[in-house]
PDB file of C-alpha atoms in Angstrom:
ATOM      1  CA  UNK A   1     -28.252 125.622 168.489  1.00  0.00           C
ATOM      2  CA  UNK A   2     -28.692 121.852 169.798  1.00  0.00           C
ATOM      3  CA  UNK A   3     -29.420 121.100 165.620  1.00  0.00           C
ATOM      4  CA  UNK A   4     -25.905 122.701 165.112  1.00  0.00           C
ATOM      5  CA  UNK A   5     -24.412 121.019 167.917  1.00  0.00           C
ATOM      6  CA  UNK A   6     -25.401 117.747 167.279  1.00  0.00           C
ATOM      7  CA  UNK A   7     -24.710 118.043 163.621  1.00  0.00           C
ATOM      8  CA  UNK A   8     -20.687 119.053 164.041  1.00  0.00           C
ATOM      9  CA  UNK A   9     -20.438 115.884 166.449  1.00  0.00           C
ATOM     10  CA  UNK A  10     -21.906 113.692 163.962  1.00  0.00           C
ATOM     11  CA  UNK A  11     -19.538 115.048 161.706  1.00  0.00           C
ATOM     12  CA  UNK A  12     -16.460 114.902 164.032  1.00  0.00           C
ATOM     13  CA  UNK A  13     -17.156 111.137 164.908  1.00  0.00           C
ATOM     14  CA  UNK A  14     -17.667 110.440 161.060  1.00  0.00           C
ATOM     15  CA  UNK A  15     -14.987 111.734 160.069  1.00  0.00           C
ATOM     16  CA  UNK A  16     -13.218 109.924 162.954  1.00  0.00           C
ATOM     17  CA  UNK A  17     -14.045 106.842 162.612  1.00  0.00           C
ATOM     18  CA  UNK A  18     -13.755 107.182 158.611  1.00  0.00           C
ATOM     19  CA  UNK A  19     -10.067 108.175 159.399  1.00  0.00           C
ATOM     20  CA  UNK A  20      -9.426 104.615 161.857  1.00  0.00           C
ATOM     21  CA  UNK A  21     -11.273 102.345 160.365  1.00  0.00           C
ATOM     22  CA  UNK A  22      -9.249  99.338 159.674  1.00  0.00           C
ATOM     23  CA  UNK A  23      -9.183  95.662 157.921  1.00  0.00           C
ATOM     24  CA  UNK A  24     -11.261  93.303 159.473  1.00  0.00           C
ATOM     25  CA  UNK A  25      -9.334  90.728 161.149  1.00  0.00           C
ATOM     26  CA  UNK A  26     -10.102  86.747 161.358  1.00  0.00           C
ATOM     27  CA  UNK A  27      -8.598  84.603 164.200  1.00  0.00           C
ATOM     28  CA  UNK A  28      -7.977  81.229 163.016  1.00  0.00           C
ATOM     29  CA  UNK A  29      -6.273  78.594 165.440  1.00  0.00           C
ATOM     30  CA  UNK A  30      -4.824  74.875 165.523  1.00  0.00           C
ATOM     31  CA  UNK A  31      -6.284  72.415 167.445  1.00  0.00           C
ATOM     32  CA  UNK A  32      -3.763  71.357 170.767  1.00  0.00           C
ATOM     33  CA  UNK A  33      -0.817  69.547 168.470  1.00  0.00           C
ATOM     34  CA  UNK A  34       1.557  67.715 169.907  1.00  0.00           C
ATOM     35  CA  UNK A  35       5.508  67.252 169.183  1.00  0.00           C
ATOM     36  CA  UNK A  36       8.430  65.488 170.514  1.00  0.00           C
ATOM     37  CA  UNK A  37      11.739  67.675 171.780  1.00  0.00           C
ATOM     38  CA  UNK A  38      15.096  66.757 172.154  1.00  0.00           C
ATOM     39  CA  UNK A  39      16.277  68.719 175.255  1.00  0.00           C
ATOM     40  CA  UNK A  40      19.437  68.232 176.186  1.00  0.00           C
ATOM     41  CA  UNK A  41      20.719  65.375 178.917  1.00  0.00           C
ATOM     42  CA  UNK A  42      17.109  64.157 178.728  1.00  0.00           C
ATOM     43  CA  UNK A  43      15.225  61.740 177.224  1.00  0.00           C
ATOM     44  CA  UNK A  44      12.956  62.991 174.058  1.00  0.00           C
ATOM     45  CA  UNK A  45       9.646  64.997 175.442  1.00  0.00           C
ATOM     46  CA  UNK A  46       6.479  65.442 174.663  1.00  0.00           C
ATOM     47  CA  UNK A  47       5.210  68.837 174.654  1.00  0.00           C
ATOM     48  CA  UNK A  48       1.961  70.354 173.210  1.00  0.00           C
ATOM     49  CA  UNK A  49       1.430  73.633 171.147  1.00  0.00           C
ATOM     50  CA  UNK A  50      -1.122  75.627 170.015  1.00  0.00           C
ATOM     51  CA  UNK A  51      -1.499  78.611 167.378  1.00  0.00           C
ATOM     52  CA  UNK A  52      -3.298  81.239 166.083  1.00  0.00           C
ATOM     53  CA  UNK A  53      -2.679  83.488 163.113  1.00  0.00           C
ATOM     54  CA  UNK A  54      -5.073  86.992 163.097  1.00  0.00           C
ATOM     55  CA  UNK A  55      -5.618  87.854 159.262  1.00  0.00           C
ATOM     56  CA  UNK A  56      -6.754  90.761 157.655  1.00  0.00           C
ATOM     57  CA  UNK A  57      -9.546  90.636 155.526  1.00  0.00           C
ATOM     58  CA  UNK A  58      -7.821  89.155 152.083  1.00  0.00           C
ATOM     59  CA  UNK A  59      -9.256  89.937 148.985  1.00  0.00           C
ATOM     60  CA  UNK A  60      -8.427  88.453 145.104  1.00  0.00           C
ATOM     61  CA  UNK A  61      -4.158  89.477 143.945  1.00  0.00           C
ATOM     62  CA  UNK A  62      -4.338  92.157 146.792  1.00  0.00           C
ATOM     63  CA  UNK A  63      -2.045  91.892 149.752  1.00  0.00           C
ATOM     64  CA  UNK A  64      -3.112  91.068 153.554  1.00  0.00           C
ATOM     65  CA  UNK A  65      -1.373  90.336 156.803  1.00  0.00           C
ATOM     66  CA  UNK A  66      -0.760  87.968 159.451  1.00  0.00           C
ATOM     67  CA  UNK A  67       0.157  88.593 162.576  1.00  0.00           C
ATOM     68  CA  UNK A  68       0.947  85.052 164.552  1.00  0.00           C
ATOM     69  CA  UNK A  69       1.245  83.662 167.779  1.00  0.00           C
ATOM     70  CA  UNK A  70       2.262  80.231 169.946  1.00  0.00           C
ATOM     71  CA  UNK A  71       2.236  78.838 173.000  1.00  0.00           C
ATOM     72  CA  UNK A  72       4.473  76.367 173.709  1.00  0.00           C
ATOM     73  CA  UNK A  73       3.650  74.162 176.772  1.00  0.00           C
ATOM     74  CA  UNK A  74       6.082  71.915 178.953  1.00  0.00           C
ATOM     75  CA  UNK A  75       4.459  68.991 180.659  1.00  0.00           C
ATOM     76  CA  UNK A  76       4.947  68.623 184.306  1.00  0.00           C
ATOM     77  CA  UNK A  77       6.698  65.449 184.338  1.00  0.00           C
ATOM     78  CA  UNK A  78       9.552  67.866 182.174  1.00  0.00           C
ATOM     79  CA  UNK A  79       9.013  70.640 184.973  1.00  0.00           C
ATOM     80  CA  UNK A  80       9.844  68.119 187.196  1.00  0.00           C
ATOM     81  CA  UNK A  81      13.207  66.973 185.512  1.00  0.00           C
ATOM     82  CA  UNK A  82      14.344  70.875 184.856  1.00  0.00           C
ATOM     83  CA  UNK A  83      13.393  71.026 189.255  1.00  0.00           C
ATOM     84  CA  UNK A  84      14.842  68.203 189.630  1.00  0.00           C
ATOM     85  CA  UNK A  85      18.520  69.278 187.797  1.00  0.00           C
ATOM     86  CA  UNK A  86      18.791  72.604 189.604  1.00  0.00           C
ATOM     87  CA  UNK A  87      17.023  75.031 187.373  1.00  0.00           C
ATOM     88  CA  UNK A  88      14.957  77.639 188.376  1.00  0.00           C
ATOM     89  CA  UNK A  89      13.782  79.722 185.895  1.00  0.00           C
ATOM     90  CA  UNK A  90      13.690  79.689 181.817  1.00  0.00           C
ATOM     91  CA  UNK A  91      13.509  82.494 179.250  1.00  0.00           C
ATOM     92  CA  UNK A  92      14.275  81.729 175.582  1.00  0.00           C
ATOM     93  CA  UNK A  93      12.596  82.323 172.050  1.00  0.00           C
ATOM     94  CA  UNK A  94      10.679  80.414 169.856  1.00  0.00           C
ATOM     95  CA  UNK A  95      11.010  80.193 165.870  1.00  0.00           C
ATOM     96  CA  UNK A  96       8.627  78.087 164.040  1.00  0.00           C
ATOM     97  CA  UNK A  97       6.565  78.256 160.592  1.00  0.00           C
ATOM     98  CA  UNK A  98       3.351  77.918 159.095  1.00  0.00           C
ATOM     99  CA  UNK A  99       2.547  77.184 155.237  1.00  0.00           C
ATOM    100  CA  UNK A 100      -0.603  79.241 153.182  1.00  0.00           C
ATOM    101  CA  UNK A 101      -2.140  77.879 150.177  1.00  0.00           C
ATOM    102  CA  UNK A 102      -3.146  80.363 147.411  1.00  0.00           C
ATOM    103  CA  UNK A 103      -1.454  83.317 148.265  1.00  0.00           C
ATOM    104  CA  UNK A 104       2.409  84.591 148.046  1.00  0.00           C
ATOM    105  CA  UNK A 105       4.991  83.573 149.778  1.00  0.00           C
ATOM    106  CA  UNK A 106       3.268  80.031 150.160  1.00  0.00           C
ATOM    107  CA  UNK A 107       5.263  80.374 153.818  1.00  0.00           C
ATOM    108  CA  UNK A 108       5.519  82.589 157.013  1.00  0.00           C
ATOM    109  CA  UNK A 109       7.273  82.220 160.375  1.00  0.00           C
ATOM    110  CA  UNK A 110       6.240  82.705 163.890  1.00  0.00           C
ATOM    111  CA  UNK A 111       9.168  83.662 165.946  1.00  0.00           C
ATOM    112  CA  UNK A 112       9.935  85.796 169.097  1.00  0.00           C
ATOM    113  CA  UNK A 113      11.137  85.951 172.865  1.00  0.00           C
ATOM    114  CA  UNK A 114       9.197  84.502 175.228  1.00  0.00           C
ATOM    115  CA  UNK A 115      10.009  86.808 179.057  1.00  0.00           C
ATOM    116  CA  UNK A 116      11.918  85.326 182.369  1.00  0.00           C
ATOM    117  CA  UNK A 117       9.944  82.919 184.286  1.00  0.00           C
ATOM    118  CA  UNK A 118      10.375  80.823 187.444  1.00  0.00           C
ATOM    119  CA  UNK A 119      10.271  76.873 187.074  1.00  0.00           C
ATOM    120  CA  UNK A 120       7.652  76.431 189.798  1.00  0.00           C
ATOM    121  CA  UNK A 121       7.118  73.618 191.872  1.00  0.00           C
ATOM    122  CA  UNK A 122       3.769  72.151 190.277  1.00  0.00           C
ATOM    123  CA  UNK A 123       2.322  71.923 186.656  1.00  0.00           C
ATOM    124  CA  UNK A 124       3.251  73.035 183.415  1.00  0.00           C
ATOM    125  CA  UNK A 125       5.552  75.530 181.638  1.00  0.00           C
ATOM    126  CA  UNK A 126       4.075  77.575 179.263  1.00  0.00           C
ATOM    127  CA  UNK A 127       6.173  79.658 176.574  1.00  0.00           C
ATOM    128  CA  UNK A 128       4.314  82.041 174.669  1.00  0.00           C
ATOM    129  CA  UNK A 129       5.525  84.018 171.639  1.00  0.00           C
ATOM    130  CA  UNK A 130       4.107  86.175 169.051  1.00  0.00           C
ATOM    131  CA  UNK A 131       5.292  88.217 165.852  1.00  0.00           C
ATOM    132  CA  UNK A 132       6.226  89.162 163.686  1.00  0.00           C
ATOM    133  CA  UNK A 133       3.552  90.508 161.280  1.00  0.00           C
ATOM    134  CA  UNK A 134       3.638  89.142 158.085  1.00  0.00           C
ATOM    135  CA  UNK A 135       2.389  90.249 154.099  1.00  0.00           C
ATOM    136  CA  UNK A 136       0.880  87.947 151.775  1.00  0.00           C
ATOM    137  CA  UNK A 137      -0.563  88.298 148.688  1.00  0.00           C
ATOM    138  CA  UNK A 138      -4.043  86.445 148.252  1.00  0.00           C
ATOM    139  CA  UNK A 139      -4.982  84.559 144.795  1.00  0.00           C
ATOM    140  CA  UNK A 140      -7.768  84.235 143.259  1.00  0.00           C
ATOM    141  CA  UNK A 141      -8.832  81.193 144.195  1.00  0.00           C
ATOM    142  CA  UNK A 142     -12.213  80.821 147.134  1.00  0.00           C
ATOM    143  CA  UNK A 143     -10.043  80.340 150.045  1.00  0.00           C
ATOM    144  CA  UNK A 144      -6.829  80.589 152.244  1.00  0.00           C
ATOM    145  CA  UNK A 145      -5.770  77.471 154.071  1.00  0.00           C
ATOM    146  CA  UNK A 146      -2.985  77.582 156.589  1.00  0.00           C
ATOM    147  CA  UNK A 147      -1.311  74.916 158.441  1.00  0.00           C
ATOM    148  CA  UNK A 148       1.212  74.894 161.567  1.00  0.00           C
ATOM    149  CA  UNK A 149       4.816  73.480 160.449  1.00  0.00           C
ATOM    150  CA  UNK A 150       5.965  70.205 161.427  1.00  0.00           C
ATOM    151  CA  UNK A 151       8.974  71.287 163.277  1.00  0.00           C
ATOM    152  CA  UNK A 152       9.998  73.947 165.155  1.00  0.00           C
ATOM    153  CA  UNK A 153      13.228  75.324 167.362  1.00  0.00           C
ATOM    154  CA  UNK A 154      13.984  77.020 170.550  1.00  0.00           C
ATOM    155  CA  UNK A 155      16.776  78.539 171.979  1.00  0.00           C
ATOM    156  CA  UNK A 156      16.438  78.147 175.681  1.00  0.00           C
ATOM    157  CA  UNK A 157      18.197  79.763 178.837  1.00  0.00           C
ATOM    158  CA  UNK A 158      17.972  78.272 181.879  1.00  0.00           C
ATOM    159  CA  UNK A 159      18.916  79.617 184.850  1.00  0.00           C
ATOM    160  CA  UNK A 160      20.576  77.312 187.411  1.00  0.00           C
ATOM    161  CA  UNK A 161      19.768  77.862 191.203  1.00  0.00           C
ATOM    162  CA  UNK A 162      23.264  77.200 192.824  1.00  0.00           C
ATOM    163  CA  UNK A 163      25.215  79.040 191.090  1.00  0.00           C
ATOM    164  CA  UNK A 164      23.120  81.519 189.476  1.00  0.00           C
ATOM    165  CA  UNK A 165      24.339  81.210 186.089  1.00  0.00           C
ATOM    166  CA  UNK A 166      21.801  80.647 182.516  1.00  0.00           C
ATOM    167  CA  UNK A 167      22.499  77.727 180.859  1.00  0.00           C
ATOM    168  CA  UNK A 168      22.379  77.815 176.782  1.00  0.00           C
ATOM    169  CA  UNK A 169      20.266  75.489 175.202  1.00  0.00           C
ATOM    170  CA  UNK A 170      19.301  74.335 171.877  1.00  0.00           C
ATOM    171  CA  UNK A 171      15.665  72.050 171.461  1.00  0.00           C
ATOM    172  CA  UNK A 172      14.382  70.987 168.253  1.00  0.00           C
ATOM    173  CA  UNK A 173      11.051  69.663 168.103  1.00  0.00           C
ATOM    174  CA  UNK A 174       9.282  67.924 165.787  1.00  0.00           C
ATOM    175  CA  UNK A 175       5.515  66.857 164.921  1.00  0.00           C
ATOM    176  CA  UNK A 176       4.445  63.651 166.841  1.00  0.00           C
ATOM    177  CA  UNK A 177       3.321  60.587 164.295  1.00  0.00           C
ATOM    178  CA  UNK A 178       0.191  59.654 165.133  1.00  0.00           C
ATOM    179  CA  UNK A 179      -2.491  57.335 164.554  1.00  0.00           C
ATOM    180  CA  UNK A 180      -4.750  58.937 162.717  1.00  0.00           C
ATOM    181  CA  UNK A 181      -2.239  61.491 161.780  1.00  0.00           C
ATOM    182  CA  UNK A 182      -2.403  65.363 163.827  1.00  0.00           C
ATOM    183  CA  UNK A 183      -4.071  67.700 161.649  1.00  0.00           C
ATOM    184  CA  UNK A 184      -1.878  71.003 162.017  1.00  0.00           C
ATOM    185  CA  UNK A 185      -4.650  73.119 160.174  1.00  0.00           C
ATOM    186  CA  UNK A 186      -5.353  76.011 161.177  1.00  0.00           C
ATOM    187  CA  UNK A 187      -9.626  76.304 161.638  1.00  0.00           C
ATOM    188  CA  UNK A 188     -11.258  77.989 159.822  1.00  0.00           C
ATOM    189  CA  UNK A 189     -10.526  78.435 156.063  1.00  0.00           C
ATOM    190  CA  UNK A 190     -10.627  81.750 155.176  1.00  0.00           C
ATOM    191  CA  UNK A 191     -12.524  83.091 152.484  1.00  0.00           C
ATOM    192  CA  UNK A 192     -11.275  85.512 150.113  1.00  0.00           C
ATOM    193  CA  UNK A 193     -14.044  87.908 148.891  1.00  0.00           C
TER     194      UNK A 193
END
């Protein structure tokens, strides 16, 4: 009886797991980049961002996904000027791209709403967005490469304490120039097998 038992759950969590099992995924990421935004009434800004991109295992003229992410970080000094000009709180969305060598499109976009949050009194704003999930095809070259755009846009609302009204704004930013140059690629290269 115990043989019989154990034998029907091997068989139940085999045939489990043989009905889940998914792609592997790789999480890739950009180093801390940093761009300058043109927010409205204020002098341009710098502002960091960082990304990651989780792939699914690609393999030669087959098709994979991406699903991708940001986060979009406002410096204090900014906090302070958004404080300082009566807002309280910020909500928005975020829509940027990325670029892929050897696979199809050669392009993909992270976009997506970023929730309500209060403009506190110390450090930094972060905006984080994510989505949406993306197909590529691979080629048949050794490897992926992807790299973070070198702009990106937001549509901002801020909300303005006195009167309790969101304000409509629209930032562009754009990659800083640098000496030596940012590198906006995302780490590591991915192989296709």
């Amino acid at each position: 009886m115990r043989i019989g038992t154990a034998l029907a759950a091997a068989l139940l969590v085999t045939g489990v797991a043989a009905g889940t099992a998914a792609a592997a995924t790789v999480t890739i990421q950009t180093g801390m980049l940093t761009y300058t935004c043109a927010f409205p009434g204020f002098a341009p800004q710098a502002t960091s961002l960082t990304a990651q991109l989780d792939v699914t295992d690609p393999h030669p003229g087959q098709p994979f996904t991406v699903l991708p992410s940001a986060t979009h970080v406002l410096p204090s000094t900014l906090r302070a000027l958004l404080r300082g000009a009566g807002y309280d709180a910020i909500r928005g969305s975020f829509g940027g791209s990325f670029t892929v060598s050897n696979a199809t499109p050669p392009t993909g976009t992270i976009s997506g709403d970023f929730p309500e949050q209060p403009i506190g009194t110390t450090g930094p704003i972060t905006l984080p967005a994510a989505g949406p999930i993306q197909t590529f095809t691979a080629g048949f070259d050794s490897t992926l490469a992807f790299a973070m755009g070198t702009g990106f846009s937001e549509g901002l609302q801020l909300h303005r304490a006195s009167t309790g009204t969101w304000v409509v704004w629209s930032v562009n930013c754009t990659l800083k120039v640098t000496n030596p140059a940012q590198n906006p690629a995302f780490q590591p290269v991915i192989v296709i097998t």
